[in-house]
Amino acid sequence: MDEIYHDSMAITRYNHHPDIFLTMIANPNWEEIRGSLFQHQHPHERPDIVARMFELKRKALMDEIQQNKVIGTTVTHVYTIEFQKRGLPHMHALIFLDKADKIHTPEKVDNIVCAEFPDEVDDPLLFKTIQKCMVHGPCGSRKPDALCMNEGKCAKKYPKQYSTSTSLPDEGYPIYRRRNDGRVFRY
């Protein structure tokens, strides 16, 4: 870990700030994992299968980023793999983009990040995945004893305010486009 940290600092010194901080987490419900288990076996009983599948998917993701340039031309990247308390691997990656692909405008942010629900009819699989894996809550008045609650408010600052367009304030964290189209997801 220390070597990775020092490498990251040297790369950052040379390439300036990383452009993307990416997190990838293993999902014990991946079909490839479930299909490799014996009857009545659970993913936590086969960490070898979980780790292998995570590594294959990690490589596929990094190939998409580097060779297929889905987020632009990458100059370099650094990543580390950690294991959660449940034994699931997850990756934290810093990705450095080429000067021409640096993210300086809201339009470039919108090409990479979307904080809105996809259309349920056009892409039902993506919609279900977002519903299941990417929605925060419930918290607030609906669940005041949620882990994220601190002094009666969500520590993660949910629910986020609607915004008609993406903006890049000076403090460094973008405010993503999240239009009020009337659609609401409830647990």
mmCIF file with all atom_site columns, C-alpha atoms in Angstrom:
data_model
loop_
_atom_site.group_PDB
_atom_site.id
_atom_site.type_symbol
_atom_site.label_atom_id
_atom_site.label_alt_id
_atom_site.label_comp_id
_atom_site.label_asym_id
_atom_site.label_entity_id
_atom_site.label_seq_id
_atom_site.pdbx_PDB_ins_code
_atom_site.Cartn_x
_atom_site.Cartn_y
_atom_site.Cartn_z
_atom_site.occupancy
_atom_site.B_iso_or_equiv
_atom_site.pdbx_formal_charge
_atom_site.auth_seq_id
_atom_site.auth_comp_id
_atom_site.auth_asym_id
_atom_site.auth_atom_id
_atom_site.pdbx_PDB_model_num
ATOM 1   C CA . MET A 1 1   ? 0.000   0.000   0.000   1.00 0.00 ? 1   MET A CA 1
ATOM 2   C CA . ASP A 1 2   ? 2.841   2.388   0.818   1.00 0.00 ? 2   ASP A CA 1
ATOM 3   C CA . GLU A 1 3   ? 4.480   1.739   -2.550  1.00 0.00 ? 3   GLU A CA 1
ATOM 4   C CA . ILE A 1 4   ? 1.197   2.373   -4.377  1.00 0.00 ? 4   ILE A CA 1
ATOM 5   C CA . TYR A 1 5   ? 0.735   5.594   -2.407  1.00 0.00 ? 5   TYR A CA 1
ATOM 6   C CA . HIS A 1 6   ? 4.240   6.820   -3.274  1.00 0.00 ? 6   HIS A CA 1
ATOM 7   C CA . ASP A 1 7   ? 3.755   5.834   -6.921  1.00 0.00 ? 7   ASP A CA 1
ATOM 8   C CA . SER A 1 8   ? 0.462   7.730   -6.966  1.00 0.00 ? 8   SER A CA 1
ATOM 9   C CA . MET A 1 9   ? 2.076   10.854  -5.528  1.00 0.00 ? 9   MET A CA 1
ATOM 10  C CA . ALA A 1 10  ? 4.919   10.704  -8.081  1.00 0.00 ? 10  ALA A CA 1
ATOM 11  C CA . ILE A 1 11  ? 2.447   10.234  -10.940 1.00 0.00 ? 11  ILE A CA 1
ATOM 12  C CA . THR A 1 12  ? 0.315   13.097  -9.624  1.00 0.00 ? 12  THR A CA 1
ATOM 13  C CA . ARG A 1 13  ? 3.355   15.353  -9.381  1.00 0.00 ? 13  ARG A CA 1
ATOM 14  C CA . TYR A 1 14  ? 4.150   14.655  -13.044 1.00 0.00 ? 14  TYR A CA 1
ATOM 15  C CA . ASN A 1 15  ? 0.585   14.531  -14.485 1.00 0.00 ? 15  ASN A CA 1
ATOM 16  C CA . HIS A 1 16  ? -1.002  17.022  -12.084 1.00 0.00 ? 16  HIS A CA 1
ATOM 17  C CA . HIS A 1 17  ? -4.326  16.105  -10.500 1.00 0.00 ? 17  HIS A CA 1
ATOM 18  C CA . PRO A 1 18  ? -6.140  12.884  -11.372 1.00 0.00 ? 18  PRO A CA 1
ATOM 19  C CA . ASP A 1 19  ? -9.232  13.441  -13.494 1.00 0.00 ? 19  ASP A CA 1
ATOM 20  C CA . ILE A 1 20  ? -11.381 10.553  -12.313 1.00 0.00 ? 20  ILE A CA 1
ATOM 21  C CA . PHE A 1 21  ? -11.640 8.689   -9.035  1.00 0.00 ? 21  PHE A CA 1
ATOM 22  C CA . LEU A 1 22  ? -13.336 5.399   -9.848  1.00 0.00 ? 22  LEU A CA 1
ATOM 23  C CA . THR A 1 23  ? -14.625 2.777   -7.442  1.00 0.00 ? 23  THR A CA 1
ATOM 24  C CA . MET A 1 24  ? -15.604 -0.747  -8.479  1.00 0.00 ? 24  MET A CA 1
ATOM 25  C CA . ILE A 1 25  ? -17.138 -3.177  -5.993  1.00 0.00 ? 25  ILE A CA 1
ATOM 26  C CA . ALA A 1 26  ? -17.635 -6.934  -6.392  1.00 0.00 ? 26  ALA A CA 1
ATOM 27  C CA . ASN A 1 27  ? -21.252 -8.053  -6.472  1.00 0.00 ? 27  ASN A CA 1
ATOM 28  C CA . PRO A 1 28  ? -21.902 -11.493 -4.949  1.00 0.00 ? 28  PRO A CA 1
ATOM 29  C CA . ASN A 1 29  ? -25.033 -11.728 -7.127  1.00 0.00 ? 29  ASN A CA 1
ATOM 30  C CA . TRP A 1 30  ? -23.137 -11.651 -10.443 1.00 0.00 ? 30  TRP A CA 1
ATOM 31  C CA . GLU A 1 31  ? -24.478 -14.468 -12.631 1.00 0.00 ? 31  GLU A CA 1
ATOM 32  C CA . GLU A 1 32  ? -20.968 -15.843 -13.155 1.00 0.00 ? 32  GLU A CA 1
ATOM 33  C CA . ILE A 1 33  ? -20.510 -16.251 -9.397  1.00 0.00 ? 33  ILE A CA 1
ATOM 34  C CA . ARG A 1 34  ? -23.976 -17.682 -8.737  1.00 0.00 ? 34  ARG A CA 1
ATOM 35  C CA . GLY A 1 35  ? -23.571 -20.106 -11.654 1.00 0.00 ? 35  GLY A CA 1
ATOM 36  C CA . SER A 1 36  ? -20.286 -21.459 -10.260 1.00 0.00 ? 36  SER A CA 1
ATOM 37  C CA . LEU A 1 37  ? -21.654 -22.339 -6.825  1.00 0.00 ? 37  LEU A CA 1
ATOM 38  C CA . PHE A 1 38  ? -22.881 -25.758 -5.794  1.00 0.00 ? 38  PHE A CA 1
ATOM 39  C CA . GLN A 1 39  ? -26.448 -26.149 -4.612  1.00 0.00 ? 39  GLN A CA 1
ATOM 40  C CA . HIS A 1 40  ? -27.005 -24.533 -1.171  1.00 0.00 ? 40  HIS A CA 1
ATOM 41  C CA . GLN A 1 41  ? -23.609 -22.798 -1.373  1.00 0.00 ? 41  GLN A CA 1
ATOM 42  C CA . HIS A 1 42  ? -23.213 -19.040 -0.803  1.00 0.00 ? 42  HIS A CA 1
ATOM 43  C CA . PRO A 1 43  ? -20.681 -16.626 -2.357  1.00 0.00 ? 43  PRO A CA 1
ATOM 44  C CA . HIS A 1 44  ? -18.984 -15.958 0.995   1.00 0.00 ? 44  HIS A CA 1
ATOM 45  C CA . GLU A 1 45  ? -18.109 -19.659 1.140   1.00 0.00 ? 45  GLU A CA 1
ATOM 46  C CA . ARG A 1 46  ? -16.145 -19.392 -2.134  1.00 0.00 ? 46  ARG A CA 1
ATOM 47  C CA . PRO A 1 47  ? -13.898 -16.318 -1.923  1.00 0.00 ? 47  PRO A CA 1
ATOM 48  C CA . ASP A 1 48  ? -11.726 -17.830 -4.673  1.00 0.00 ? 48  ASP A CA 1
ATOM 49  C CA . ILE A 1 49  ? -14.579 -17.596 -7.195  1.00 0.00 ? 49  ILE A CA 1
ATOM 50  C CA . VAL A 1 50  ? -15.507 -14.074 -6.061  1.00 0.00 ? 50  VAL A CA 1
ATOM 51  C CA . ALA A 1 51  ? -11.890 -12.876 -6.332  1.00 0.00 ? 51  ALA A CA 1
ATOM 52  C CA . ARG A 1 52  ? -11.377 -14.454 -9.769  1.00 0.00 ? 52  ARG A CA 1
ATOM 53  C CA . MET A 1 53  ? -14.582 -13.005 -11.169 1.00 0.00 ? 53  MET A CA 1
ATOM 54  C CA . PHE A 1 54  ? -13.780 -9.586  -9.720  1.00 0.00 ? 54  PHE A CA 1
ATOM 55  C CA . GLU A 1 55  ? -10.344 -9.663  -11.348 1.00 0.00 ? 55  GLU A CA 1
ATOM 56  C CA . LEU A 1 56  ? -11.809 -10.609 -14.745 1.00 0.00 ? 56  LEU A CA 1
ATOM 57  C CA . LYS A 1 57  ? -14.360 -7.796  -14.535 1.00 0.00 ? 57  LYS A CA 1
ATOM 58  C CA . ARG A 1 58  ? -11.710 -5.346  -13.307 1.00 0.00 ? 58  ARG A CA 1
ATOM 59  C CA . LYS A 1 59  ? -9.531  -6.154  -16.313 1.00 0.00 ? 59  LYS A CA 1
ATOM 60  C CA . ALA A 1 60  ? -12.512 -5.795  -18.668 1.00 0.00 ? 60  ALA A CA 1
ATOM 61  C CA . LEU A 1 61  ? -13.358 -2.376  -17.157 1.00 0.00 ? 61  LEU A CA 1
ATOM 62  C CA . MET A 1 62  ? -9.785  -1.145  -17.435 1.00 0.00 ? 62  MET A CA 1
ATOM 63  C CA . ASP A 1 63  ? -9.630  -2.376  -21.057 1.00 0.00 ? 63  ASP A CA 1
ATOM 64  C CA . GLU A 1 64  ? -12.788 -0.376  -21.826 1.00 0.00 ? 64  GLU A CA 1
ATOM 65  C CA . ILE A 1 65  ? -11.198 2.695   -20.279 1.00 0.00 ? 65  ILE A CA 1
ATOM 66  C CA . GLN A 1 66  ? -7.738  2.325   -21.825 1.00 0.00 ? 66  GLN A CA 1
ATOM 67  C CA . GLN A 1 67  ? -8.189  0.650   -25.197 1.00 0.00 ? 67  GLN A CA 1
ATOM 68  C CA . ASN A 1 68  ? -11.753 1.668   -26.110 1.00 0.00 ? 68  ASN A CA 1
ATOM 69  C CA . LYS A 1 69  ? -11.272 5.166   -24.622 1.00 0.00 ? 69  LYS A CA 1
ATOM 70  C CA . VAL A 1 70  ? -14.835 5.386   -23.286 1.00 0.00 ? 70  VAL A CA 1
ATOM 71  C CA . ILE A 1 71  ? -13.893 8.390   -21.129 1.00 0.00 ? 71  ILE A CA 1
ATOM 72  C CA . GLY A 1 72  ? -11.117 9.737   -23.346 1.00 0.00 ? 72  GLY A CA 1
ATOM 73  C CA . THR A 1 73  ? -7.434  9.021   -23.822 1.00 0.00 ? 73  THR A CA 1
ATOM 74  C CA . THR A 1 74  ? -5.800  7.962   -20.579 1.00 0.00 ? 74  THR A CA 1
ATOM 75  C CA . VAL A 1 75  ? -2.214  8.863   -19.829 1.00 0.00 ? 75  VAL A CA 1
ATOM 76  C CA . THR A 1 76  ? -1.903  6.563   -16.838 1.00 0.00 ? 76  THR A CA 1
ATOM 77  C CA . HIS A 1 77  ? -3.803  5.091   -13.937 1.00 0.00 ? 77  HIS A CA 1
ATOM 78  C CA . VAL A 1 78  ? -3.146  3.779   -10.446 1.00 0.00 ? 78  VAL A CA 1
ATOM 79  C CA . TYR A 1 79  ? -5.370  1.457   -8.478  1.00 0.00 ? 79  TYR A CA 1
ATOM 80  C CA . THR A 1 80  ? -5.499  -0.498  -5.269  1.00 0.00 ? 80  THR A CA 1
ATOM 81  C CA . ILE A 1 81  ? -7.655  -3.465  -4.269  1.00 0.00 ? 81  ILE A CA 1
ATOM 82  C CA . GLU A 1 82  ? -9.122  -3.659  -0.778  1.00 0.00 ? 82  GLU A CA 1
ATOM 83  C CA . PHE A 1 83  ? -11.441 -6.150  0.868   1.00 0.00 ? 83  PHE A CA 1
ATOM 84  C CA . GLN A 1 84  ? -14.586 -5.186  2.740   1.00 0.00 ? 84  GLN A CA 1
ATOM 85  C CA . LYS A 1 85  ? -15.515 -6.731  6.063   1.00 0.00 ? 85  LYS A CA 1
ATOM 86  C CA . ARG A 1 86  ? -17.841 -9.084  4.167   1.00 0.00 ? 86  ARG A CA 1
ATOM 87  C CA . GLY A 1 87  ? -14.818 -10.315 2.211   1.00 0.00 ? 87  GLY A CA 1
ATOM 88  C CA . LEU A 1 88  ? -15.772 -8.663  -1.075  1.00 0.00 ? 88  LEU A CA 1
ATOM 89  C CA . PRO A 1 89  ? -12.979 -7.040  -3.089  1.00 0.00 ? 89  PRO A CA 1
ATOM 90  C CA . HIS A 1 90  ? -13.275 -3.470  -4.301  1.00 0.00 ? 90  HIS A CA 1
ATOM 91  C CA . MET A 1 91  ? -11.002 -1.234  -6.338  1.00 0.00 ? 91  MET A CA 1
ATOM 92  C CA . HIS A 1 92  ? -10.151 2.431   -5.989  1.00 0.00 ? 92  HIS A CA 1
ATOM 93  C CA . ALA A 1 93  ? -8.599  3.840   -9.155  1.00 0.00 ? 93  ALA A CA 1
ATOM 94  C CA . LEU A 1 94  ? -7.138  7.208   -10.078 1.00 0.00 ? 94  LEU A CA 1
ATOM 95  C CA . ILE A 1 95  ? -7.313  7.878   -13.810 1.00 0.00 ? 95  ILE A CA 1
ATOM 96  C CA . PHE A 1 96  ? -5.275  10.589  -15.486 1.00 0.00 ? 96  PHE A CA 1
ATOM 97  C CA . LEU A 1 97  ? -6.547  11.812  -18.857 1.00 0.00 ? 97  LEU A CA 1
ATOM 98  C CA . ASP A 1 98  ? -4.631  13.287  -21.772 1.00 0.00 ? 98  ASP A CA 1
ATOM 99  C CA . LYS A 1 99  ? -4.512  17.079  -21.852 1.00 0.00 ? 99  LYS A CA 1
ATOM 100 C CA . ALA A 1 100 ? -7.063  17.239  -24.707 1.00 0.00 ? 100 ALA A CA 1
ATOM 101 C CA . ASP A 1 101 ? -9.554  15.108  -22.730 1.00 0.00 ? 101 ASP A CA 1
ATOM 102 C CA . LYS A 1 102 ? -9.278  16.883  -19.358 1.00 0.00 ? 102 LYS A CA 1
ATOM 103 C CA . ILE A 1 103 ? -12.634 17.604  -17.747 1.00 0.00 ? 103 ILE A CA 1
ATOM 104 C CA . HIS A 1 104 ? -12.948 21.399  -17.625 1.00 0.00 ? 104 HIS A CA 1
ATOM 105 C CA . THR A 1 105 ? -16.496 21.994  -18.842 1.00 0.00 ? 105 THR A CA 1
ATOM 106 C CA . PRO A 1 106 ? -19.950 20.871  -17.710 1.00 0.00 ? 106 PRO A CA 1
ATOM 107 C CA . GLU A 1 107 ? -20.461 19.270  -21.138 1.00 0.00 ? 107 GLU A CA 1
ATOM 108 C CA . LYS A 1 108 ? -17.480 16.971  -20.578 1.00 0.00 ? 108 LYS A CA 1
ATOM 109 C CA . VAL A 1 109 ? -18.834 16.053  -17.148 1.00 0.00 ? 109 VAL A CA 1
ATOM 110 C CA . ASP A 1 110 ? -22.209 15.209  -18.725 1.00 0.00 ? 110 ASP A CA 1
ATOM 111 C CA . ASN A 1 111 ? -20.457 12.923  -21.237 1.00 0.00 ? 111 ASN A CA 1
ATOM 112 C CA . ILE A 1 112 ? -19.065 10.827  -18.372 1.00 0.00 ? 112 ILE A CA 1
ATOM 113 C CA . VAL A 1 113 ? -21.478 11.159  -15.439 1.00 0.00 ? 113 VAL A CA 1
ATOM 114 C CA . CYS A 1 114 ? -25.256 11.047  -15.274 1.00 0.00 ? 114 CYS A CA 1
ATOM 115 C CA . ALA A 1 115 ? -27.152 11.554  -12.008 1.00 0.00 ? 115 ALA A CA 1
ATOM 116 C CA . GLU A 1 116 ? -30.585 10.950  -13.545 1.00 0.00 ? 116 GLU A CA 1
ATOM 117 C CA . PHE A 1 117 ? -32.569 7.750   -13.851 1.00 0.00 ? 117 PHE A CA 1
ATOM 118 C CA . PRO A 1 118 ? -32.322 6.172   -17.309 1.00 0.00 ? 118 PRO A CA 1
ATOM 119 C CA . ASP A 1 119 ? -35.534 5.620   -19.248 1.00 0.00 ? 119 ASP A CA 1
ATOM 120 C CA . GLU A 1 120 ? -37.272 2.545   -17.852 1.00 0.00 ? 120 GLU A CA 1
ATOM 121 C CA . VAL A 1 121 ? -38.714 1.581   -21.259 1.00 0.00 ? 121 VAL A CA 1
ATOM 122 C CA . ASP A 1 122 ? -35.601 2.162   -23.406 1.00 0.00 ? 122 ASP A CA 1
ATOM 123 C CA . ASP A 1 123 ? -33.137 0.447   -21.071 1.00 0.00 ? 123 ASP A CA 1
ATOM 124 C CA . PRO A 1 124 ? -34.929 -1.644  -18.414 1.00 0.00 ? 124 PRO A CA 1
ATOM 125 C CA . LEU A 1 125 ? -31.787 -3.537  -17.343 1.00 0.00 ? 125 LEU A CA 1
ATOM 126 C CA . LEU A 1 126 ? -29.841 -0.336  -16.664 1.00 0.00 ? 126 LEU A CA 1
ATOM 127 C CA . PHE A 1 127 ? -32.861 1.156   -14.890 1.00 0.00 ? 127 PHE A CA 1
ATOM 128 C CA . LYS A 1 128 ? -33.150 -1.885  -12.571 1.00 0.00 ? 128 LYS A CA 1
ATOM 129 C CA . THR A 1 129 ? -29.400 -1.839  -11.897 1.00 0.00 ? 129 THR A CA 1
ATOM 130 C CA . ILE A 1 130 ? -29.487 1.865   -10.973 1.00 0.00 ? 130 ILE A CA 1
ATOM 131 C CA . GLN A 1 131 ? -32.537 1.290   -8.752  1.00 0.00 ? 131 GLN A CA 1
ATOM 132 C CA . LYS A 1 132 ? -30.885 -1.595  -6.950  1.00 0.00 ? 132 LYS A CA 1
ATOM 133 C CA . CYS A 1 133 ? -27.267 -0.418  -6.644  1.00 0.00 ? 133 CYS A CA 1
ATOM 134 C CA . MET A 1 134 ? -27.068 3.358   -6.969  1.00 0.00 ? 134 MET A CA 1
ATOM 135 C CA . VAL A 1 135 ? -29.927 4.855   -4.943  1.00 0.00 ? 135 VAL A CA 1
ATOM 136 C CA . HIS A 1 136 ? -29.221 6.262   -1.479  1.00 0.00 ? 136 HIS A CA 1
ATOM 137 C CA . GLY A 1 137 ? -31.739 5.804   1.274   1.00 0.00 ? 137 GLY A CA 1
ATOM 138 C CA . PRO A 1 138 ? -34.194 5.667   2.709   1.00 0.00 ? 138 PRO A CA 1
ATOM 139 C CA . CYS A 1 139 ? -33.241 8.209   5.325   1.00 0.00 ? 139 CYS A CA 1
ATOM 140 C CA . GLY A 1 140 ? -34.473 11.529  6.678   1.00 0.00 ? 140 GLY A CA 1
ATOM 141 C CA . SER A 1 141 ? -38.033 11.655  7.945   1.00 0.00 ? 141 SER A CA 1
ATOM 142 C CA . ARG A 1 142 ? -38.757 8.292   6.286   1.00 0.00 ? 142 ARG A CA 1
ATOM 143 C CA . LYS A 1 143 ? -36.067 6.542   8.355   1.00 0.00 ? 143 LYS A CA 1
ATOM 144 C CA . PRO A 1 144 ? -34.618 8.762   11.102  1.00 0.00 ? 144 PRO A CA 1
ATOM 145 C CA . ASP A 1 145 ? -32.508 5.908   12.544  1.00 0.00 ? 145 ASP A CA 1
ATOM 146 C CA . ALA A 1 146 ? -30.595 5.302   9.274   1.00 0.00 ? 146 ALA A CA 1
ATOM 147 C CA . LEU A 1 147 ? -26.820 4.981   9.614   1.00 0.00 ? 147 LEU A CA 1
ATOM 148 C CA . CYS A 1 148 ? -26.214 8.098   7.526   1.00 0.00 ? 148 CYS A CA 1
ATOM 149 C CA . MET A 1 149 ? -28.306 10.317  9.823   1.00 0.00 ? 149 MET A CA 1
ATOM 150 C CA . ASN A 1 150 ? -26.450 12.860  11.962  1.00 0.00 ? 150 ASN A CA 1
ATOM 151 C CA . GLU A 1 151 ? -28.379 15.350  14.121  1.00 0.00 ? 151 GLU A CA 1
ATOM 152 C CA . GLY A 1 152 ? -31.575 14.808  12.150  1.00 0.00 ? 152 GLY A CA 1
ATOM 153 C CA . LYS A 1 153 ? -29.963 15.320  8.713   1.00 0.00 ? 153 LYS A CA 1
ATOM 154 C CA . CYS A 1 154 ? -28.381 12.985  6.186   1.00 0.00 ? 154 CYS A CA 1
ATOM 155 C CA . ALA A 1 155 ? -24.587 13.204  6.479   1.00 0.00 ? 155 ALA A CA 1
ATOM 156 C CA . LYS A 1 156 ? -24.354 12.490  2.715   1.00 0.00 ? 156 LYS A CA 1
ATOM 157 C CA . LYS A 1 157 ? -26.546 15.555  2.002   1.00 0.00 ? 157 LYS A CA 1
ATOM 158 C CA . TYR A 1 158 ? -29.460 13.660  0.474   1.00 0.00 ? 158 TYR A CA 1
ATOM 159 C CA . PRO A 1 159 ? -31.831 14.347  -1.086  1.00 0.00 ? 159 PRO A CA 1
ATOM 160 C CA . LYS A 1 160 ? -29.823 16.385  -3.580  1.00 0.00 ? 160 LYS A CA 1
ATOM 161 C CA . GLN A 1 161 ? -31.362 19.513  -5.051  1.00 0.00 ? 161 GLN A CA 1
ATOM 162 C CA . TYR A 1 162 ? -32.631 19.456  -8.619  1.00 0.00 ? 162 TYR A CA 1
ATOM 163 C CA . SER A 1 163 ? -30.480 21.221  -11.182 1.00 0.00 ? 163 SER A CA 1
ATOM 164 C CA . THR A 1 164 ? -31.321 21.924  -14.826 1.00 0.00 ? 164 THR A CA 1
ATOM 165 C CA . SER A 1 165 ? -27.666 21.792  -15.848 1.00 0.00 ? 165 SER A CA 1
ATOM 166 C CA . THR A 1 166 ? -24.297 20.611  -14.563 1.00 0.00 ? 166 THR A CA 1
ATOM 167 C CA . SER A 1 167 ? -22.078 23.230  -12.955 1.00 0.00 ? 167 SER A CA 1
ATOM 168 C CA . LEU A 1 168 ? -18.497 23.262  -11.706 1.00 0.00 ? 168 LEU A CA 1
ATOM 169 C CA . PRO A 1 169 ? -18.256 25.372  -8.548  1.00 0.00 ? 169 PRO A CA 1
ATOM 170 C CA . ASP A 1 170 ? -14.905 26.543  -7.226  1.00 0.00 ? 170 ASP A CA 1
ATOM 171 C CA . GLU A 1 171 ? -14.759 24.059  -4.312  1.00 0.00 ? 171 GLU A CA 1
ATOM 172 C CA . GLY A 1 172 ? -14.097 21.254  -6.804  1.00 0.00 ? 172 GLY A CA 1
ATOM 173 C CA . TYR A 1 173 ? -17.198 19.056  -6.515  1.00 0.00 ? 173 TYR A CA 1
ATOM 174 C CA . PRO A 1 174 ? -19.491 19.262  -9.539  1.00 0.00 ? 174 PRO A CA 1
ATOM 175 C CA . ILE A 1 175 ? -23.207 19.757  -9.155  1.00 0.00 ? 175 ILE A CA 1
ATOM 176 C CA . TYR A 1 176 ? -24.597 17.216  -11.590 1.00 0.00 ? 176 TYR A CA 1
ATOM 177 C CA . ARG A 1 177 ? -27.561 17.813  -13.867 1.00 0.00 ? 177 ARG A CA 1
ATOM 178 C CA . ARG A 1 178 ? -30.611 16.339  -12.173 1.00 0.00 ? 178 ARG A CA 1
ATOM 179 C CA . ARG A 1 179 ? -33.748 17.629  -13.818 1.00 0.00 ? 179 ARG A CA 1
ATOM 180 C CA . ASN A 1 180 ? -37.110 17.419  -12.085 1.00 0.00 ? 180 ASN A CA 1
ATOM 181 C CA . ASP A 1 181 ? -38.983 15.236  -14.555 1.00 0.00 ? 181 ASP A CA 1
ATOM 182 C CA . GLY A 1 182 ? -41.527 14.081  -11.970 1.00 0.00 ? 182 GLY A CA 1
ATOM 183 C CA . ARG A 1 183 ? -40.195 10.531  -11.739 1.00 0.00 ? 183 ARG A CA 1
ATOM 184 C CA . VAL A 1 184 ? -39.613 9.307   -8.203  1.00 0.00 ? 184 VAL A CA 1
ATOM 185 C CA . PHE A 1 185 ? -38.252 5.981   -7.005  1.00 0.00 ? 185 PHE A CA 1
ATOM 186 C CA . ARG A 1 186 ? -39.473 4.649   -3.676  1.00 0.00 ? 186 ARG A CA 1
ATOM 187 C CA . TYR A 1 187 ? -38.301 1.535   -1.822  1.00 0.00 ? 187 TYR A CA 1
#
